[in-house]
Amino acid sequence: MPHTVDPETMPTVVAKGPSGVPPTAEEISSLLTTIFTSESSQQSLDGAYALANLLIQGAGVAGLLNYNVLAETRKAASDKKNGAKRESAMLIIGALFERFPREFPLSEVVFLLHDGGVFDLALDALADKGAVVRDAGQYAIDALFGSLSPEAMVNGLLPALERYLSKGSGKWQGFVGAYKLVEKMAVKAQLGTGTMEEERQKDILREAMGKTLKEFIPIVESGMHDLKNEVAKQSLKTMTALTTLLSNDDVAPRIPLLIETMEKPSAQTLQKAIHALSQTTFVAIVTSPVLAMLTPLLARSLNTPATPQETLRQTVVVVENLTKLVHDPAEARTFLPKLQPGVKSVKEGASLPEVRELATRALDVIETAMKDNDVATGAISKTTPEEVLAVLNGKIQEHGGLTGFGDAKFQDLSKKFIAEMVREDINVRMHDRVPGCIDPYLRGRDQVRQASPEDPNEIEIVNANFSLAYGGMLLLSHTNLRLLKGHRYGLCGRNGAGKSTLMRSIANDKLEGFPPQDQVRTCFVEHNQGEDANLTIFEYVSKDPKIAEQGKEHISEVLIEFGFTDGPEGRQSQPVGSLSGGWKMKLALARAMLQKADVLLLDEPTNHLDVANVKWLQEYLKSHTEITSLIVSHDSGFLDEVCTDIYHYEGKKLVCYKGNLADFVKVKPEGKSYYTLSASNVQFKFPPPGILSGIKSQTRAIMRMTNCSFTYPGAAKPSLHDASLSLSLSSRVAIIGGNGAGKSTFIKILTGETIPQGGKMEKHPNLRIGYIKQHALEHVEMHLEKTPSQYLQWRYANGDDREVFMKQTRILTAEDKAQLEKPIDLGADFGARRIETLIGRQKWKKSFQYEVKWVGLLPKNNTMISRETLLEHGFSKLVQEFDDHEASREGLGFRVLEPKTISKHFEDIGLDPEIANHNEISGLSGGQKVKVVLAGAMWNNPHLLVLDEPTNFLDRDSLGGLAVAIRDFKGGVVMISHNEEFVGALCPEQLHIADGRVVSRTNNAISLDRFEDSAANSPSAPGTPATGSAVTSAAPSAVNSGDEGAGELKFRAKKKKKMTRAQQKERETRRRLRHIEWLNSPKGYPQARGFR
C-alpha cells in the first residue's frame, strides 16, 4: 500500500512573499548595466550581491522571472567578444545561487529546471579561455551545490547534469565539471561518522542516487571511452564513486573487475567478469543499484553471438541467483525485461542441453519475480510523486491556491518538484523531513501547523535514534525507537531482518541512544534451555545478587505465582534440567519479574507454552500496565491479544503502527501472511515416503504402542503410564497436553529414543521415521563447524542414518555385548556357535529370516534363522540394526549423496542451496538450523514424520510452508504443538495427555480455510476464528480404525497363485510370439522381458 501523507497533517499553503517594496524595471536594468560595465571584478561582484539582495527584499522568486534578469545574464554569458561581460554574468549567477536558495528555496526550480535552467551556463564557463571567467563559473557551481538539500540535489541538480552530459555538443571542460559534480554527490552520500542529521541526509542522498544509476551508469560509461583523455579519467573516477552506492557485500569485491570491463570492453574482460560473478555466493538482498551495475554486463553477455557456451552457462546462473534475491517486484519489472529476451534466446538456441536447462530455470525465476504480487510477497509499495501531488493540490486549493508564483507552467513545475522531494523522504521513512520540503518552498515558517499532540498522560521512557549492523550487514539505518510506559509493542518483519539481534543489543546495553540499565532496566526473556541444569529452581533464581536482596520469602512467593510450588517435594526443589520446555520458559519469565524490569524483551515467549499458560501470559502482560514490552512472536493470536502497537521493519527503518496485529493488517495488507498458512514466500516440498512391503492400504497399521509406561531415573512417579497408539500412513495425529504432562516422553518411546519399561512397541521392520526433537538444535549442535551439506553427507555417508544408532534402542549395553559372546545351539547337529553379524534378510512365511555369519566359519556355512528365533535368544538390537540398514537402503535407493542432489533437497526444504553449501551451521539463524534438521530427517524418505514442537524457531513464512508440506505429505504425521492454528489446520486426530496418561481421544474437523490457497471464499476477516469452514479430513487416521490393526503386526507379501496347465500353455505361446516379433525387428531393438 502506498505511503501517502495524511491530509490532516499537510501544512497550510500560503506563499512567502518579499518583505520590501518591489523594485522598478528601470532600477533592475540600471543595476545590470552597472555590473556589466564595472572596471574591476570586485565591483562586479558587489553589484551582483546588491542585485541579489534587491530582488530578495522586493520581488522574491517572481523577480527572477519578471525582470528579464536571467535572460540578460544568459545573453552576457554568451558574448564571445567581451570577456568582462562573461565574467560579470558568472558573478551574477554565483550571487543568485549563493543567496536566493537560502531565502527562497523555490528559486532552485528557476535555476535548474525552468526553461532549461541557467546551471549549464556555469558549466560552459569552465571552458572559457579567460581564467577569471573559469574561476567565476566554478564559484557559481560551488555556491549552488553548497545550498542544496539532498532532496533538491537528486530531483533538481541530477536531472540538470543528466541533460548536460547527454547533449551531443559542448566543451570537454564542462563535461569534466559535470562528472566531478556527480562524483562529489556520490562521495557526499557515503556512510561516515558525522552527526545524526548529517548521516540521515546521507541516507536520503544514497537511496535516491541509487535509484538513478540506471540512467547515469550508461552516461558515465560512455564518458570512459571519450577521446579526450581528461574526460575519460574523470569518468573513471566518477564511476568508482558511484559504485560505493551499491551497499552489497557480495558484489563489492568484484567492483574493480566490473569497472575494468566497462573501461576496456572486450570478449576477454567480459568473460573474466562473468566468471568472477559466477563464483560469487549471493546472499544479500539485490536492490536497484546492484541491478543497474550488473544488468548491462549480463545483457551484453547474453546477446553477443560469439559468447562461448560456458560463459552463457555462467551468465544464466548469475541471472537466476540475482533474481531470487530481488525482493521488490517493481525493481524486477524495471531491469529484468532487459535480460529476459537474452535468457529466452539461450533457452531456445544454446547448443548444450545443460545450458538450455539452466536458462529454462532462470527464465521461470525471472517471470515469477516480475509478477505483480507485491502483497503476496510482502514487498513494500513505493509512494509515487503523483500520489503526493494529489494531496498537495488538494491542500493548495483549500487555501485559495498559489499567488505570486509566476505563470501556470512554473506553478506546475514547482509543485511537481516539491512532490518528488516529498516522495524521497516518505520512501526512506523520514517523515519528519517532509515539512522541510514543503514549508520553505510555499509558505512562511512561522505559519507551520504541528500535528495534533499525543495524550499528555503518556510517559516516554525510551526515545533512541540508532543504526544496527550484524556481521557486516546493515540491518537498521538511522531509525528511531520510541517506547511509552505500559505499551506492548509487537516487533514484526521478515526472517533475518534483525528482530532478535535488536533485542539482544538492547539487553546487552549495546544499542546506541538506548538508556543504560541504571535508567531503564531491561530483561531479555528467550528460549534458552541449557543453562545451569544442575541447580535447583530456587538456587537458579537466587544466584542473581539483585534478586537475592529481595529475600527468600518474596522470591518463593513470586515463584509460587508462576506455578512453582514450594516445599521439599515442590517444583522449587527440582533441578532446572528436569523441567520441560514450557516450564523453563515460565522460569525465565519469573526471573524477569523478580528483576523488576521496566522493559520486557520477549523473544518467542509462546514457544513451549501450552494453551493454558499462553492464556496466563496474555493476562499477566495486560494486567501489569507499569511494564513496557517489546515482543517478537509468530503467534498471530498472541500478538492480537496483547499488543497495543506494532513496530514493522520497512527499508532498514522501524515504522510504528498503533493498534494490534489486526489493525496493522488493515493499513498494510501484506501483513496478512500473519493470519494464513501460506507457501507463497517459502515453499517446502517433502519427498514421497516410498513403498512398505505388505502394506496395501493407507489405513493399515504400521506402528503400534500398546500399554507402554516409562519412569525417569529418580522420579517419584511415571512420566508415562499405560499409553497406547496405532499409526498408519494416513495418520495425522496431534498430541495435546500441558507442560510436563508426558508428551515428549510419549514421542521418545514412539521413535525409539527411549525403551519402555512396560508394555509393547511394534513397528514394520522397514519403517523409516523422520524425527525432530523438541529442542531441535540438539541435532546439529555437535556439527556447528560443518556446512549443512557436509552435515547431511556425514549423517548418511555409509548408507545408514548415523543418528539412529545413537538411540537407546540401538546402543549395545554391557548385557547386549555379553549376549553376543554367548554361543547358541539350535539343535539338529547344529552345534554351539557365536553370531558374528547379520548379512542378509528375506521373506519367510509371515515374517523374515536372516542370514547369519558365524564367528570363525566361512560364508558357505552361513545359516538362515527366523526373526522370532533371534528375538527369543536376545538378539533384538542386532535384528533392529539390520532392519534399520535395510529400511535406510530402500529409502536411499534413488538418492545419490552428491552436491547437486543435496542442493536440490535443501531447496525443497526451504533453505537456499548457496547457504547450504557454503555457510557453516554456527552462523545460521535458529529458523535456518531447524530447516537443516528437517532436511536431515527427510533425506531417507521417511514413512512417518514425528515433530515435537515444530513451530518453535520458524518464522511466519516458514511456518506456512511447513504446514502446506505436511498437508500434502503422503506419509503419516505425529506432532506435539501448542499452536492451535497449526494443529487445527492439519490434525483431525488428537490425543490428550495429562499426568502421563492418555485421558481422551478426539476426532475433530480440520480448518482448511486457515490455508491461504483455501481461504479465498472464506467470509472470515483477519483475526477472526475460522470455525465456519472446517471440513472433515479426507484421509482418516488409523488411530481410531481398529479393524485393520487389531491383530499382531504381521507383514507378508501376497502369495503367488499356482498357474493351471492351460495358463502355462498360454504363457509359453505369448513368449514364443514375442521372441519371433523381436527376431523380425530392426537391429538394436530391445528384447522384451517378463510376462504379459
PDB file of C-alpha atoms in Angstrom, residues 532-704:
ATOM      1  CA  ASP A 532      22.659 -24.241  34.946  1.00  0.00           C
ATOM      2  CA  ALA A 533      20.804 -27.536  34.539  1.00  0.00           C
ATOM      3  CA  ASN A 534      22.036 -28.958  37.866  1.00  0.00           C
ATOM      4  CA  LEU A 535      20.875 -26.082  40.073  1.00  0.00           C
ATOM      5  CA  THR A 536      17.501 -26.231  41.746  1.00  0.00           C
ATOM      6  CA  ILE A 537      14.930 -23.755  40.518  1.00  0.00           C
ATOM      7  CA  PHE A 538      15.188 -21.686  43.693  1.00  0.00           C
ATOM      8  CA  GLU A 539      19.009 -21.644  43.530  1.00  0.00           C
ATOM      9  CA  TYR A 540      18.956 -20.690  39.860  1.00  0.00           C
ATOM     10  CA  VAL A 541      16.748 -17.665  40.515  1.00  0.00           C
ATOM     11  CA  SER A 542      18.541 -16.620  43.713  1.00  0.00           C
ATOM     12  CA  LYS A 543      22.033 -16.621  42.195  1.00  0.00           C
ATOM     13  CA  ASP A 544      21.407 -13.113  40.812  1.00  0.00           C
ATOM     14  CA  PRO A 545      22.619 -10.809  43.618  1.00  0.00           C
ATOM     15  CA  LYS A 546      19.941  -8.177  42.937  1.00  0.00           C
ATOM     16  CA  ILE A 547      17.225 -10.822  43.151  1.00  0.00           C
ATOM     17  CA  ALA A 548      18.730 -12.349  46.286  1.00  0.00           C
ATOM     18  CA  GLU A 549      18.456  -8.960  48.020  1.00  0.00           C
ATOM     19  CA  GLN A 550      14.656  -9.276  47.877  1.00  0.00           C
ATOM     20  CA  GLY A 551      14.668 -12.115  50.416  1.00  0.00           C
ATOM     21  CA  LYS A 552      13.872 -15.802  50.158  1.00  0.00           C
ATOM     22  CA  GLU A 553      10.229 -15.382  51.145  1.00  0.00           C
ATOM     23  CA  HIS A 554       9.498 -12.874  48.381  1.00  0.00           C
ATOM     24  CA  ILE A 555      11.361 -14.972  45.791  1.00  0.00           C
ATOM     25  CA  SER A 556       9.384 -18.040  46.803  1.00  0.00           C
ATOM     26  CA  GLU A 557       6.092 -16.125  46.627  1.00  0.00           C
ATOM     27  CA  VAL A 558       6.811 -14.949  43.105  1.00  0.00           C
ATOM     28  CA  LEU A 559       7.775 -18.472  42.024  1.00  0.00           C
ATOM     29  CA  ILE A 560       4.532 -19.791  43.502  1.00  0.00           C
ATOM     30  CA  GLU A 561       2.643 -17.178  41.480  1.00  0.00           C
ATOM     31  CA  PHE A 562       4.228 -18.674  38.372  1.00  0.00           C
ATOM     32  CA  GLY A 563       3.231 -22.216  39.378  1.00  0.00           C
ATOM     33  CA  PHE A 564       6.446 -23.352  41.099  1.00  0.00           C
ATOM     34  CA  THR A 565       5.267 -24.870  44.381  1.00  0.00           C
ATOM     35  CA  ASP A 566       7.477 -24.678  47.457  1.00  0.00           C
ATOM     36  CA  GLY A 567       8.468 -27.342  49.971  1.00  0.00           C
ATOM     37  CA  PRO A 568      10.843 -30.326  49.755  1.00  0.00           C
ATOM     38  CA  GLU A 569       8.601 -32.064  47.199  1.00  0.00           C
ATOM     39  CA  GLY A 570       7.644 -28.887  45.336  1.00  0.00           C
ATOM     40  CA  ARG A 571       8.874 -27.731  41.963  1.00  0.00           C
ATOM     41  CA  GLN A 572      11.193 -25.147  43.504  1.00  0.00           C
ATOM     42  CA  SER A 573      13.392 -28.005  44.756  1.00  0.00           C
ATOM     43  CA  GLN A 574      13.628 -29.685  41.354  1.00  0.00           C
ATOM     44  CA  PRO A 575      16.700 -29.204  39.155  1.00  0.00           C
ATOM     45  CA  VAL A 576      16.350 -26.849  36.190  1.00  0.00           C
ATOM     46  CA  GLY A 577      17.352 -29.652  33.832  1.00  0.00           C
ATOM     47  CA  SER A 578      14.273 -31.701  34.780  1.00  0.00           C
ATOM     48  CA  LEU A 579      11.832 -29.046  33.541  1.00  0.00           C
ATOM     49  CA  SER A 580      10.001 -29.308  30.248  1.00  0.00           C
ATOM     50  CA  GLY A 581      10.396 -26.568  27.665  1.00  0.00           C
ATOM     51  CA  GLY A 582       7.231 -24.784  28.784  1.00  0.00           C
ATOM     52  CA  TRP A 583       8.236 -24.705  32.444  1.00  0.00           C
ATOM     53  CA  LYS A 584      11.685 -23.382  31.540  1.00  0.00           C
ATOM     54  CA  MET A 585      10.042 -20.500  29.686  1.00  0.00           C
ATOM     55  CA  LYS A 586       7.872 -19.769  32.741  1.00  0.00           C
ATOM     56  CA  LEU A 587      11.019 -19.835  34.888  1.00  0.00           C
ATOM     57  CA  ALA A 588      12.647 -17.245  32.630  1.00  0.00           C
ATOM     58  CA  LEU A 589       9.552 -15.039  32.916  1.00  0.00           C
ATOM     59  CA  ALA A 590       9.535 -15.393  36.718  1.00  0.00           C
ATOM     60  CA  ARG A 591      13.195 -14.392  36.853  1.00  0.00           C
ATOM     61  CA  ALA A 592      12.432 -11.336  34.706  1.00  0.00           C
ATOM     62  CA  MET A 593       9.633 -10.292  37.043  1.00  0.00           C
ATOM     63  CA  LEU A 594      11.960 -10.558  40.043  1.00  0.00           C
ATOM     64  CA  GLN A 595      14.461  -8.322  38.288  1.00  0.00           C
ATOM     65  CA  LYS A 596      11.744  -5.622  38.249  1.00  0.00           C
ATOM     66  CA  ALA A 597      12.280  -4.790  34.621  1.00  0.00           C
ATOM     67  CA  ASP A 598      10.899  -1.583  33.109  1.00  0.00           C
ATOM     68  CA  VAL A 599      11.064  -3.119  29.632  1.00  0.00           C
ATOM     69  CA  LEU A 600      10.484  -6.816  28.975  1.00  0.00           C
ATOM     70  CA  LEU A 601      12.122  -8.159  25.819  1.00  0.00           C
ATOM     71  CA  LEU A 602      10.196 -11.298  24.877  1.00  0.00           C
ATOM     72  CA  ASP A 603      11.652 -13.436  22.082  1.00  0.00           C
ATOM     73  CA  GLU A 604       9.056 -16.038  21.008  1.00  0.00           C
ATOM     74  CA  PRO A 605       7.513 -16.230  24.506  1.00  0.00           C
ATOM     75  CA  THR A 606       4.801 -18.715  23.469  1.00  0.00           C
ATOM     76  CA  ASN A 607       7.333 -21.342  22.342  1.00  0.00           C
ATOM     77  CA  HIS A 608       6.941 -24.464  24.527  1.00  0.00           C
ATOM     78  CA  LEU A 609       3.919 -22.953  26.349  1.00  0.00           C
ATOM     79  CA  ASP A 610       0.642 -24.874  26.349  1.00  0.00           C
ATOM     80  CA  VAL A 611      -2.690 -23.163  25.720  1.00  0.00           C
ATOM     81  CA  ALA A 612      -3.394 -22.548  29.398  1.00  0.00           C
ATOM     82  CA  ASN A 613      -0.010 -20.959  30.004  1.00  0.00           C
ATOM     83  CA  VAL A 614      -0.283 -18.803  26.868  1.00  0.00           C
ATOM     84  CA  LYS A 615      -3.593 -17.517  28.234  1.00  0.00           C
ATOM     85  CA  TRP A 616      -1.944 -16.885  31.605  1.00  0.00           C
ATOM     86  CA  LEU A 617       0.909 -14.972  29.951  1.00  0.00           C
ATOM     87  CA  GLN A 618      -1.545 -12.814  27.993  1.00  0.00           C
ATOM     88  CA  GLU A 619      -3.422 -11.856  31.152  1.00  0.00           C
ATOM     89  CA  TYR A 620      -0.177 -11.244  33.033  1.00  0.00           C
ATOM     90  CA  LEU A 621       1.174  -8.827  30.435  1.00  0.00           C
ATOM     91  CA  LYS A 622      -2.136  -6.958  30.127  1.00  0.00           C
ATOM     92  CA  SER A 623      -2.569  -6.631  33.870  1.00  0.00           C
ATOM     93  CA  HIS A 624       0.929  -5.209  34.521  1.00  0.00           C
ATOM     94  CA  THR A 625       0.388  -1.780  32.991  1.00  0.00           C
ATOM     95  CA  GLU A 626       3.584  -0.436  34.544  1.00  0.00           C
ATOM     96  CA  ILE A 627       5.736  -2.705  32.353  1.00  0.00           C
ATOM     97  CA  THR A 628       6.591  -1.954  28.726  1.00  0.00           C
ATOM     98  CA  SER A 629       7.017  -4.999  26.499  1.00  0.00           C
ATOM     99  CA  LEU A 630       8.806  -5.488  23.196  1.00  0.00           C
ATOM    100  CA  ILE A 631       7.669  -8.800  21.720  1.00  0.00           C
ATOM    101  CA  VAL A 632       8.868 -10.960  18.846  1.00  0.00           C
ATOM    102  CA  SER A 633       6.358 -13.705  18.114  1.00  0.00           C
ATOM    103  CA  HIS A 634       4.956 -15.569  15.127  1.00  0.00           C
ATOM    104  CA  ASP A 635       1.766 -16.394  17.023  1.00  0.00           C
ATOM    105  CA  SER A 636      -0.779 -14.069  15.405  1.00  0.00           C
ATOM    106  CA  GLY A 637      -3.417 -14.720  18.076  1.00  0.00           C
ATOM    107  CA  PHE A 638      -0.986 -13.770  20.840  1.00  0.00           C
ATOM    108  CA  LEU A 639       0.011 -10.522  19.102  1.00  0.00           C
ATOM    109  CA  ASP A 640      -3.633  -9.668  18.514  1.00  0.00           C
ATOM    110  CA  GLU A 641      -4.436 -10.224  22.159  1.00  0.00           C
ATOM    111  CA  VAL A 642      -1.616  -8.330  23.885  1.00  0.00           C
ATOM    112  CA  CYS A 643      -0.163  -5.698  21.525  1.00  0.00           C
ATOM    113  CA  THR A 644      -1.050  -2.026  21.725  1.00  0.00           C
ATOM    114  CA  ASP A 645       1.370  -1.055  18.918  1.00  0.00           C
ATOM    115  CA  ILE A 646       3.268  -2.764  16.107  1.00  0.00           C
ATOM    116  CA  TYR A 647       6.816  -1.896  15.036  1.00  0.00           C
ATOM    117  CA  HIS A 648       7.409  -3.070  11.462  1.00  0.00           C
ATOM    118  CA  TYR A 649      10.726  -3.396   9.611  1.00  0.00           C
ATOM    119  CA  GLU A 650      10.499  -1.389   6.390  1.00  0.00           C
ATOM    120  CA  GLY A 651      13.525  -0.481   4.286  1.00  0.00           C
ATOM    121  CA  LYS A 652      16.030  -0.549   7.182  1.00  0.00           C
ATOM    122  CA  LYS A 653      13.657   1.574   9.274  1.00  0.00           C
ATOM    123  CA  LEU A 654      11.329   0.840  12.179  1.00  0.00           C
ATOM    124  CA  VAL A 655       7.824   2.141  11.487  1.00  0.00           C
ATOM    125  CA  CYS A 656       5.292   2.246  14.319  1.00  0.00           C
ATOM    126  CA  TYR A 657       1.597   1.468  13.759  1.00  0.00           C
ATOM    127  CA  LYS A 658      -0.965   1.959  16.508  1.00  0.00           C
ATOM    128  CA  GLY A 659      -3.161  -0.989  17.430  1.00  0.00           C
ATOM    129  CA  ASN A 660      -2.716  -4.745  17.401  1.00  0.00           C
ATOM    130  CA  LEU A 661      -1.800  -7.010  14.510  1.00  0.00           C
ATOM    131  CA  ALA A 662      -5.299  -6.914  13.024  1.00  0.00           C
ATOM    132  CA  ASP A 663      -5.193  -3.110  12.927  1.00  0.00           C
ATOM    133  CA  PHE A 664      -1.746  -3.272  11.331  1.00  0.00           C
ATOM    134  CA  VAL A 665      -3.020  -5.560   8.553  1.00  0.00           C
ATOM    135  CA  LYS A 666      -5.784  -3.063   7.720  1.00  0.00           C
ATOM    136  CA  VAL A 667      -3.087  -0.487   6.979  1.00  0.00           C
ATOM    137  CA  LYS A 668      -0.508  -2.900   5.498  1.00  0.00           C
ATOM    138  CA  PRO A 669      -2.308  -5.687   3.588  1.00  0.00           C
ATOM    139  CA  GLU A 670       0.996  -7.517   3.031  1.00  0.00           C
ATOM    140  CA  GLY A 671       0.889  -8.328   6.752  1.00  0.00           C
ATOM    141  CA  LYS A 672      -1.995 -10.740   6.142  1.00  0.00           C
ATOM    142  CA  SER A 673       0.553 -13.570   5.960  1.00  0.00           C
ATOM    143  CA  TYR A 674       0.473 -13.491   9.770  1.00  0.00           C
ATOM    144  CA  TYR A 675      -3.077 -14.875   9.642  1.00  0.00           C
ATOM    145  CA  THR A 676      -2.873 -17.541   6.962  1.00  0.00           C
ATOM    146  CA  LEU A 677      -0.632 -20.546   6.445  1.00  0.00           C
ATOM    147  CA  SER A 678       0.829 -19.687   3.075  1.00  0.00           C
ATOM    148  CA  ALA A 679       3.607 -21.246   0.996  1.00  0.00           C
ATOM    149  CA  SER A 680       3.800 -18.211  -1.298  1.00  0.00           C
ATOM    150  CA  ASN A 681       7.083 -16.925   0.191  1.00  0.00           C
ATOM    151  CA  VAL A 682       8.757 -20.101   1.495  1.00  0.00           C
ATOM    152  CA  GLN A 683       7.895 -23.421  -0.095  1.00  0.00           C
ATOM    153  CA  PHE A 684       8.662 -26.812   1.448  1.00  0.00           C
ATOM    154  CA  LYS A 685       8.421 -29.980  -0.593  1.00  0.00           C
ATOM    155  CA  PHE A 686       8.666 -33.321   1.216  1.00  0.00           C
ATOM    156  CA  PRO A 687       9.784 -36.439  -0.696  1.00  0.00           C
ATOM    157  CA  PRO A 688       7.263 -39.288  -1.117  1.00  0.00           C
ATOM    158  CA  PRO A 689       7.593 -41.968   1.588  1.00  0.00           C
ATOM    159  CA  GLY A 690       8.049 -44.988  -0.709  1.00  0.00           C
ATOM    160  CA  ILE A 691       6.541 -48.473  -0.535  1.00  0.00           C
ATOM    161  CA  LEU A 692       6.324 -50.657   2.562  1.00  0.00           C
ATOM    162  CA  SER A 693       6.258 -54.353   1.743  1.00  0.00           C
ATOM    163  CA  GLY A 694       2.979 -55.969   2.683  1.00  0.00           C
ATOM    164  CA  ILE A 695       1.175 -52.616   3.145  1.00  0.00           C
ATOM    165  CA  LYS A 696      -1.564 -52.218   0.554  1.00  0.00           C
ATOM    166  CA  SER A 697      -3.822 -49.816   2.480  1.00  0.00           C
ATOM    167  CA  GLN A 698      -3.217 -46.277   3.718  1.00  0.00           C
ATOM    168  CA  THR A 699      -5.045 -47.150   6.934  1.00  0.00           C
ATOM    169  CA  ARG A 700      -3.147 -50.375   7.694  1.00  0.00           C
ATOM    170  CA  ALA A 701      -1.280 -50.059  10.997  1.00  0.00           C
ATOM    171  CA  ILE A 702       2.488 -49.737  10.556  1.00  0.00           C
ATOM    172  CA  MET A 703       3.380 -48.909  14.168  1.00  0.00           C
ATOM    173  CA  ARG A 704       1.670 -49.729  17.409  1.00  0.00           C
TER     174      ARG A 704
END
